[in-house]
Amino acid sequence: MITLNAAVFVGPQQPLELRELTISSEPGAQEVLVRLAASGVCHSDLHALDGDWETPAPLVLGHEGAGVVVAVGSEVSELEAGDHVILSWTPSCQKCEFCVSGRPVLCQLANETAYQHVFFDGKPRLRDGDEDVRSFLAVGSFGEYAMVPASAAIRIRKDAPLAQAALVGCAVTTGIGAVTNTAGVEPGSTVLVVGCGGVGLNVVQGARLAGAKQIIVADVSAEKLELGRTFGATHVINSREVDLVTAVHELTDGRGVDYAFEAIGLPFTIEACYEAVRRGGTAVVVGQVADGVKISIDPFVMSDQEKRLIGSNYGSSRQSIDFPKIIDLYMEGLVDLDSMVTDRIPLSGVNEAFAEMRKGRGIRTVIEYGLDD
């Protein structure tokens, strides 16, 4: 057994508790043990922490991580100890209709297990004495070690810094993939991005990579709008000061945008994105909403104007392909990951990181294991 320090969710609206847990040093046949190097602090973790989502306790939060493989199971052939990996919060069974058709983010088995924070056998891997402790989305990256299904550990090149690589495990892939995979934005398109957080800024990067001619970003923070420009926006809208939809139509000669991406997770911004797209345009819901949230859309406008409203989960990614590709783009200077890391903290500072997130500060705080040493 291995002893590890971890930040444990004990219930909504309560601070995470730093505890010593145990985990087996011997992975299951199709599992790998990973020593975490870094983990991003993501808004999805905050949804669980604040009670927006029904989440069981006790549970180790965190799902945006990268590290080094320590041990592999007897049936794992594609990974070995020493490999650098990014963790995926949608492990794929590689057998269901979604996996074999190239849509692993919709894996049926992951939906039934990882989304319930357990492994493919329905059990957790962490222990607190005699008590089972679940891992958020079968990752639990707010701990020094993680046992994950082999399909959830994606090997990357060893010269990439793991603090930046960790962000590819959620925000970066979610944002870029929403543009390139889900929507299929064409060169010369006009794009609106609502929300300049970690995901939204990567939607901006995706639109730039896709060759969009006009990239409009909207936010209520002047600081985040400037970040939007840094990542590739051509126009900015402070939606605290002006009406978003009106401003978008003014910037597009009354036409509306070809594509609009909502990267916050609020009903009124989803509805605004839908209103802001042109006839025949596409609005993409990327942001994660709280449980029970509903939106209102006029179905006559949908049919009459052939507008599309679609969802994007994890950027419709094929993680084994997309993670290494994004890392290569970063290493070639075509994707900016460095600017996303706005703070580096030890695990002991995780509750303060969430407090700053609630205030809307920064892009991504990264937990780096070893900073406490």
Short mmCIF file of C-alpha atoms in Angstrom, two decimals:
data_model
loop_
_atom_site.label_atom_id
_atom_site.label_comp_id
_atom_site.label_asym_id
_atom_site.label_seq_id
_atom_site.Cartn_x
_atom_site.Cartn_y
_atom_site.Cartn_z
CA MET A 1 0.00 0.00 0.00
CA ILE A 2 1.01 3.61 -0.63
CA THR A 3 0.13 6.52 1.66
CA LEU A 4 -0.78 9.79 -0.04
CA ASN A 5 -1.92 13.25 0.90
CA ALA A 6 -5.20 14.30 -0.69
CA ALA A 7 -7.86 17.02 -0.51
CA VAL A 8 -11.12 15.29 0.39
CA PHE A 9 -14.64 16.55 -0.29
CA VAL A 10 -16.74 15.87 2.81
CA GLY A 11 -19.93 17.66 1.82
CA PRO A 12 -21.27 20.71 -0.04
CA GLN A 13 -20.37 24.18 1.25
CA GLN A 14 -17.60 22.71 3.41
CA PRO A 15 -13.86 23.22 2.92
CA LEU A 16 -11.85 20.33 1.55
CA GLU A 17 -10.07 18.36 4.25
CA LEU A 18 -6.41 17.41 3.82
CA ARG A 19 -6.13 13.75 4.78
CA GLU A 20 -3.70 10.86 4.53
CA LEU A 21 -5.26 8.10 2.42
CA THR A 22 -4.01 4.78 1.15
CA ILE A 23 -3.99 3.23 -2.30
CA SER A 24 -2.72 -0.10 -3.58
CA SER A 25 0.73 -0.08 -5.13
CA GLU A 26 -0.39 -2.81 -7.54
CA PRO A 27 -2.75 -1.68 -10.32
CA GLY A 28 -5.58 -3.87 -11.55
CA ALA A 29 -5.04 -5.74 -14.80
CA GLN A 30 -6.16 -2.80 -17.00
CA GLU A 31 -5.19 0.06 -14.71
CA VAL A 32 -2.16 2.27 -14.09
CA LEU A 33 -0.83 4.01 -10.98
CA VAL A 34 0.24 7.60 -11.59
CA ARG A 35 2.30 9.92 -9.39
CA LEU A 36 0.70 13.33 -9.89
CA ALA A 37 2.97 16.23 -10.80
CA ALA A 38 0.28 18.88 -11.23
CA SER A 39 -3.46 19.44 -11.20
CA GLY A 40 -5.51 22.37 -12.41
CA VAL A 41 -8.25 23.78 -10.17
CA CYS A 42 -11.30 23.76 -12.44
CA HIS A 43 -14.75 25.32 -12.15
CA SER A 44 -16.31 21.86 -12.40
CA ASP A 45 -14.66 21.03 -9.07
CA LEU A 46 -16.26 24.19 -7.67
CA HIS A 47 -19.69 23.02 -8.88
CA ALA A 48 -19.26 19.91 -6.76
CA LEU A 49 -17.81 21.78 -3.80
CA ASP A 50 -20.59 24.38 -3.75
CA GLY A 51 -23.37 21.79 -4.08
CA ASP A 52 -24.45 22.76 -7.61
CA TRP A 53 -24.07 19.09 -8.52
CA GLU A 54 -25.08 16.15 -6.40
CA THR A 55 -21.75 14.64 -5.37
CA PRO A 56 -21.11 11.75 -2.97
CA ALA A 57 -18.74 12.07 -0.01
CA PRO A 58 -16.06 11.32 0.92
CA LEU A 59 -14.41 11.94 -2.44
CA VAL A 60 -11.08 13.29 -3.70
CA LEU A 61 -11.82 16.16 -6.05
CA GLY A 62 -9.75 17.16 -9.08
CA HIS A 63 -9.91 15.90 -12.65
CA GLU A 64 -7.38 18.00 -14.60
CA GLY A 65 -4.06 16.34 -13.91
CA ALA A 66 -0.75 15.13 -15.32
CA GLY A 67 2.01 13.02 -13.90
CA VAL A 68 4.34 10.06 -14.28
CA VAL A 69 3.34 6.41 -14.48
CA VAL A 70 4.61 4.43 -11.48
CA ALA A 71 3.21 0.98 -12.27
CA VAL A 72 1.00 -0.70 -14.87
CA GLY A 73 -1.41 -3.62 -14.71
CA SER A 74 -0.71 -7.06 -16.16
CA GLU A 75 -2.83 -6.45 -19.29
CA VAL A 76 -1.53 -2.96 -20.06
CA SER A 77 0.81 -2.94 -23.05
CA GLU A 78 0.67 0.67 -24.29
CA LEU A 79 2.15 2.28 -21.16
CA GLU A 80 5.13 1.65 -18.91
CA ALA A 81 6.64 3.04 -15.74
CA GLY A 82 8.27 6.42 -16.37
CA ASP A 83 5.84 7.53 -19.08
CA HIS A 84 4.52 11.07 -18.78
CA VAL A 85 0.74 11.13 -19.02
CA ILE A 86 -2.24 13.45 -18.99
CA LEU A 87 -5.29 12.07 -17.20
CA SER A 88 -8.66 11.92 -18.93
CA TRP A 89 -11.88 12.19 -16.93
CA THR A 90 -13.73 10.08 -19.49
CA PRO A 91 -12.01 6.68 -19.54
CA SER A 92 -13.18 4.68 -22.54
CA CYS A 93 -14.15 1.01 -22.53
CA GLN A 94 -13.12 0.84 -26.23
CA LYS A 95 -15.96 -1.60 -26.86
CA CYS A 96 -19.31 0.23 -26.76
CA GLU A 97 -20.93 1.78 -29.84
CA PHE A 98 -19.69 5.24 -28.94
CA CYS A 99 -16.08 4.20 -28.43
CA VAL A 100 -15.84 2.13 -31.61
CA SER A 101 -17.45 4.92 -33.65
CA GLY A 102 -14.84 7.45 -32.50
CA ARG A 103 -16.85 9.22 -29.77
CA PRO A 104 -15.15 8.05 -26.55
CA VAL A 105 -16.42 11.03 -24.53
CA LEU A 106 -19.86 9.39 -24.74
CA CYS A 107 -18.60 5.96 -23.56
CA GLN A 108 -21.51 4.05 -22.07
CA LEU A 109 -19.42 2.35 -19.39
CA ALA A 110 -17.78 5.61 -18.33
CA ASN A 111 -21.23 7.17 -18.03
CA GLU A 112 -22.29 4.39 -15.69
CA THR A 113 -19.10 4.28 -13.60
CA ALA A 114 -16.60 7.15 -13.90
CA TYR A 115 -19.43 9.69 -13.86
CA GLN A 116 -20.45 8.09 -10.55
CA HIS A 117 -16.83 8.49 -9.38
CA VAL A 118 -16.03 4.77 -9.31
CA PHE A 119 -14.04 2.44 -11.55
CA PHE A 120 -15.25 0.05 -14.23
CA ASP A 121 -15.90 -2.61 -11.58
CA GLY A 122 -18.13 -0.19 -9.65
CA LYS A 123 -15.66 0.24 -6.77
CA PRO A 124 -13.35 3.05 -5.60
CA ARG A 125 -9.60 2.64 -5.18
CA LEU A 126 -8.82 4.96 -2.25
CA ARG A 127 -9.21 4.23 1.46
CA ASP A 128 -9.32 6.30 4.61
CA GLY A 129 -8.75 3.63 7.23
CA ASP A 130 -11.68 1.26 6.80
CA GLU A 131 -13.71 3.73 4.71
CA ASP A 132 -13.87 3.80 0.91
CA VAL A 133 -13.10 7.16 -0.71
CA ARG A 134 -14.21 7.85 -4.27
CA SER A 135 -12.18 9.69 -6.92
CA PHE A 136 -13.88 12.52 -8.80
CA LEU A 137 -14.66 11.23 -12.32
CA ALA A 138 -12.39 8.25 -11.55
CA VAL A 139 -9.41 10.64 -11.51
CA GLY A 140 -9.16 12.45 -8.15
CA SER A 141 -6.18 14.61 -9.09
CA PHE A 142 -6.20 16.52 -5.77
CA GLY A 143 -4.04 13.72 -4.41
CA GLU A 144 -0.40 12.77 -4.77
CA TYR A 145 -1.26 9.49 -6.51
CA ALA A 146 -4.13 8.35 -8.72
CA MET A 147 -5.13 4.90 -9.91
CA VAL A 148 -6.88 5.21 -13.26
CA PRO A 149 -8.06 2.93 -16.07
CA ALA A 150 -5.30 2.60 -18.66
CA SER A 151 -7.48 4.37 -21.24
CA ALA A 152 -7.55 7.43 -18.96
CA ALA A 153 -3.76 7.86 -18.96
CA ILE A 154 -2.65 9.41 -22.25
CA ARG A 155 1.08 9.31 -22.94
CA ILE A 156 2.73 12.56 -24.05
CA ARG A 157 6.26 13.63 -24.93
CA LYS A 158 8.60 13.94 -21.94
CA ASP A 159 9.97 17.39 -22.77
CA ALA A 160 6.60 19.10 -22.15
CA PRO A 161 6.22 20.76 -18.71
CA LEU A 162 3.64 18.83 -16.68
CA ALA A 163 2.09 21.88 -15.00
CA GLN A 164 0.98 23.19 -18.40
CA ALA A 165 0.20 19.70 -19.68
CA ALA A 166 -2.26 19.15 -16.84
CA LEU A 167 -4.54 21.85 -18.27
CA VAL A 168 -4.87 19.87 -21.49
CA GLY A 169 -6.72 17.29 -19.39
CA CYS A 170 -9.80 19.52 -19.24
CA ALA A 171 -9.98 23.24 -20.08
CA VAL A 172 -7.71 23.30 -23.11
CA THR A 173 -9.16 20.24 -24.82
CA THR A 174 -12.72 21.26 -23.95
CA GLY A 175 -12.29 24.71 -25.49
CA ILE A 176 -10.22 23.93 -28.57
CA GLY A 177 -12.17 20.74 -29.25
CA ALA A 178 -15.52 22.54 -29.13
CA VAL A 179 -14.34 24.57 -32.12
CA THR A 180 -12.42 22.00 -34.13
CA ASN A 181 -14.30 18.79 -33.30
CA THR A 182 -17.83 19.67 -32.20
CA ALA A 183 -18.63 22.66 -34.39
CA GLY A 184 -16.11 22.20 -37.19
CA VAL A 185 -15.54 25.94 -37.62
CA GLU A 186 -14.39 26.76 -41.13
CA PRO A 187 -11.69 29.27 -42.16
CA GLY A 188 -13.17 32.74 -42.62
CA SER A 189 -16.00 32.20 -40.13
CA THR A 190 -17.26 34.71 -37.58
CA VAL A 191 -17.23 33.48 -33.99
CA LEU A 192 -18.60 34.68 -30.65
CA VAL A 193 -17.19 33.38 -27.36
CA VAL A 194 -19.09 34.21 -24.19
CA GLY A 195 -16.91 33.85 -21.10
CA CYS A 196 -13.15 34.37 -20.91
CA GLY A 197 -12.29 31.79 -18.28
CA GLY A 198 -10.07 28.77 -18.81
CA VAL A 199 -12.44 27.09 -21.26
CA GLY A 200 -13.53 30.24 -23.10
CA LEU A 201 -9.97 31.39 -23.75
CA ASN A 202 -9.27 28.03 -25.33
CA VAL A 203 -12.35 28.36 -27.50
CA VAL A 204 -10.69 31.58 -28.66
CA GLN A 205 -7.48 29.68 -29.36
CA GLY A 206 -9.44 27.04 -31.23
CA ALA A 207 -11.14 29.68 -33.37
CA ARG A 208 -7.76 31.23 -34.16
CA LEU A 209 -6.34 27.84 -35.10
CA ALA A 210 -9.38 27.20 -37.32
CA GLY A 211 -8.78 30.43 -39.24
CA ALA A 212 -11.82 32.42 -38.09
CA LYS A 213 -11.69 35.94 -39.52
CA GLN A 214 -13.61 37.58 -36.67
CA ILE A 215 -13.44 36.37 -33.05
CA ILE A 216 -15.66 38.34 -30.69
CA VAL A 217 -15.34 37.72 -26.94
CA ALA A 218 -17.80 38.82 -24.28
CA ASP A 219 -17.35 39.03 -20.53
CA VAL A 220 -18.18 41.35 -17.63
CA SER A 221 -14.52 41.69 -16.61
CA ALA A 222 -12.28 44.19 -18.40
CA GLU A 223 -9.24 42.20 -17.28
CA LYS A 224 -10.57 38.98 -18.82
CA LEU A 225 -11.50 40.77 -22.02
CA GLU A 226 -7.88 41.84 -22.37
CA LEU A 227 -6.88 38.21 -21.87
CA GLY A 228 -9.28 37.40 -24.69
CA ARG A 229 -7.31 39.73 -26.96
CA THR A 230 -4.08 38.08 -25.84
CA PHE A 231 -5.39 34.67 -26.88
CA GLY A 232 -6.61 35.84 -30.29
CA ALA A 233 -9.84 37.84 -30.06
CA THR A 234 -10.36 40.54 -32.69
CA HIS A 235 -13.20 42.34 -30.85
CA VAL A 236 -14.36 42.52 -27.24
CA ILE A 237 -17.74 43.25 -25.65
CA ASN A 238 -18.21 44.18 -22.00
CA SER A 239 -21.68 42.73 -21.53
CA ARG A 240 -22.02 44.50 -18.19
CA GLU A 241 -22.06 47.80 -20.07
CA VAL A 242 -23.91 46.99 -23.33
CA ASP A 243 -26.51 44.52 -24.55
CA LEU A 244 -24.61 41.48 -25.83
CA VAL A 245 -26.85 40.51 -28.73
CA THR A 246 -27.19 44.09 -29.98
CA ALA A 247 -23.43 44.57 -29.84
CA VAL A 248 -22.80 41.35 -31.79
CA HIS A 249 -25.20 42.40 -34.53
CA GLU A 250 -23.53 45.80 -34.75
CA LEU A 251 -20.13 44.13 -35.21
CA THR A 252 -21.48 41.82 -37.93
CA ASP A 253 -23.48 44.36 -39.97
CA GLY A 254 -26.74 43.06 -38.53
CA ARG A 255 -26.09 39.51 -39.68
CA GLY A 256 -25.08 37.70 -36.52
CA VAL A 257 -22.16 35.31 -36.11
CA ASP A 258 -21.71 31.97 -37.81
CA TYR A 259 -20.86 30.28 -34.50
CA ALA A 260 -21.42 31.23 -30.88
CA PHE A 261 -19.87 29.37 -27.94
CA GLU A 262 -21.21 29.66 -24.41
CA ALA A 263 -18.39 28.90 -21.96
CA ILE A 264 -19.89 29.93 -18.62
CA GLY A 265 -22.88 27.70 -17.91
CA LEU A 266 -25.70 30.19 -17.30
CA PRO A 267 -29.16 30.01 -18.88
CA PHE A 268 -29.34 33.64 -20.04
CA THR A 269 -25.93 33.51 -21.72
CA ILE A 270 -26.87 30.28 -23.51
CA GLU A 271 -30.03 31.98 -24.77
CA ALA A 272 -28.03 35.06 -25.79
CA CYS A 273 -25.63 32.92 -27.83
CA TYR A 274 -28.56 31.38 -29.65
CA GLU A 275 -29.99 34.82 -30.42
CA ALA A 276 -26.61 36.09 -31.60
CA VAL A 277 -26.09 33.54 -34.38
CA ARG A 278 -27.17 34.26 -37.93
CA ARG A 279 -29.80 32.40 -39.92
CA GLY A 280 -28.40 28.90 -40.34
CA GLY A 281 -25.84 29.54 -37.59
CA THR A 282 -24.78 27.29 -34.74
CA ALA A 283 -24.75 27.96 -31.01
CA VAL A 284 -22.63 25.57 -28.93
CA VAL A 285 -23.16 24.96 -25.22
CA VAL A 286 -19.73 24.31 -23.73
CA GLY A 287 -20.18 25.60 -20.17
CA GLN A 288 -21.41 23.29 -17.41
CA VAL A 289 -24.63 24.37 -15.67
CA ALA A 290 -25.88 23.56 -12.18
CA ASP A 291 -28.30 20.66 -11.74
CA GLY A 292 -31.85 21.43 -12.83
CA VAL A 293 -31.12 24.51 -14.97
CA LYS A 294 -33.46 25.02 -17.96
CA ILE A 295 -33.39 27.39 -20.92
CA SER A 296 -36.11 28.86 -23.13
CA ILE A 297 -35.76 28.74 -26.93
CA ASP A 298 -38.35 29.73 -29.55
CA PRO A 299 -38.83 26.56 -31.65
CA PHE A 300 -40.33 28.54 -34.55
CA VAL A 301 -37.10 30.52 -34.89
CA MET A 302 -35.17 27.25 -34.75
CA SER A 303 -37.08 25.73 -37.64
CA ASP A 304 -37.74 28.89 -39.66
CA GLN A 305 -34.16 30.12 -39.53
CA GLU A 306 -32.53 26.68 -39.37
CA LYS A 307 -30.52 27.66 -36.33
CA ARG A 308 -28.73 24.88 -34.49
CA LEU A 309 -28.21 24.56 -30.74
CA ILE A 310 -25.75 21.78 -29.93
CA GLY A 311 -23.80 20.55 -26.94
CA SER A 312 -20.09 19.84 -26.59
CA ASN A 313 -18.77 17.42 -23.97
CA TYR A 314 -14.98 17.51 -23.44
CA GLY A 315 -14.61 19.12 -26.85
CA SER A 316 -15.92 15.94 -28.53
CA SER A 317 -12.34 14.80 -28.15
CA ARG A 318 -10.54 11.57 -28.89
CA GLN A 319 -8.14 12.01 -26.04
CA SER A 320 -5.49 9.57 -27.23
CA ILE A 321 -5.20 11.66 -30.40
CA ASP A 322 -6.05 15.17 -29.23
CA PHE A 323 -3.93 15.37 -26.05
CA PRO A 324 -0.58 14.67 -27.77
CA LYS A 325 -1.58 16.87 -30.72
CA ILE A 326 -2.30 19.85 -28.47
CA ILE A 327 0.96 19.32 -26.61
CA ASP A 328 2.82 19.33 -29.94
CA LEU A 329 1.07 22.58 -30.93
CA TYR A 330 2.10 24.09 -27.60
CA MET A 331 5.71 23.02 -28.00
CA GLU A 332 5.69 24.55 -31.51
CA GLY A 333 4.39 27.87 -30.14
CA LEU A 334 0.96 27.62 -31.76
CA VAL A 335 -1.06 27.13 -28.56
CA ASP A 336 -0.46 29.25 -25.45
CA LEU A 337 -0.56 27.25 -22.23
CA ASP A 338 1.93 29.35 -20.28
CA SER A 339 -0.39 32.36 -19.99
CA MET A 340 -3.15 30.16 -18.57
CA VAL A 341 -1.17 29.33 -15.43
CA THR A 342 -1.84 32.34 -13.23
CA ASP A 343 -0.85 30.80 -9.89
CA ARG A 344 1.08 27.78 -8.64
CA ILE A 345 0.29 26.45 -5.18
CA PRO A 346 0.90 23.45 -2.93
CA LEU A 347 -2.00 21.12 -2.21
CA SER A 348 -2.44 22.81 1.17
CA GLY A 349 -3.59 25.99 -0.59
CA VAL A 350 -6.50 24.42 -2.48
CA ASN A 351 -9.30 25.99 -0.40
CA GLU A 352 -7.80 29.46 -0.88
CA ALA A 353 -7.67 28.75 -4.63
CA PHE A 354 -11.41 28.09 -4.67
CA ALA A 355 -12.02 31.29 -2.71
CA GLU A 356 -10.16 33.23 -5.41
CA MET A 357 -12.10 31.39 -8.12
CA ARG A 358 -15.39 32.48 -6.58
CA LYS A 359 -14.17 36.07 -6.93
CA GLY A 360 -13.50 35.50 -10.63
CA ARG A 361 -9.76 35.98 -10.35
CA GLY A 362 -7.11 34.41 -12.57
CA ILE A 363 -7.43 31.79 -15.27
CA ARG A 364 -6.00 28.61 -13.80
CA THR A 365 -4.44 27.89 -10.46
CA VAL A 366 -2.23 24.83 -10.67
CA ILE A 367 -1.44 22.58 -7.73
CA GLU A 368 2.14 21.41 -8.05
CA TYR A 369 2.99 18.41 -5.92
CA GLY A 370 6.30 18.81 -4.19
CA LEU A 371 5.81 22.51 -3.36
CA ASP A 372 5.06 21.50 0.24
CA ASP A 373 8.32 19.55 0.48
#
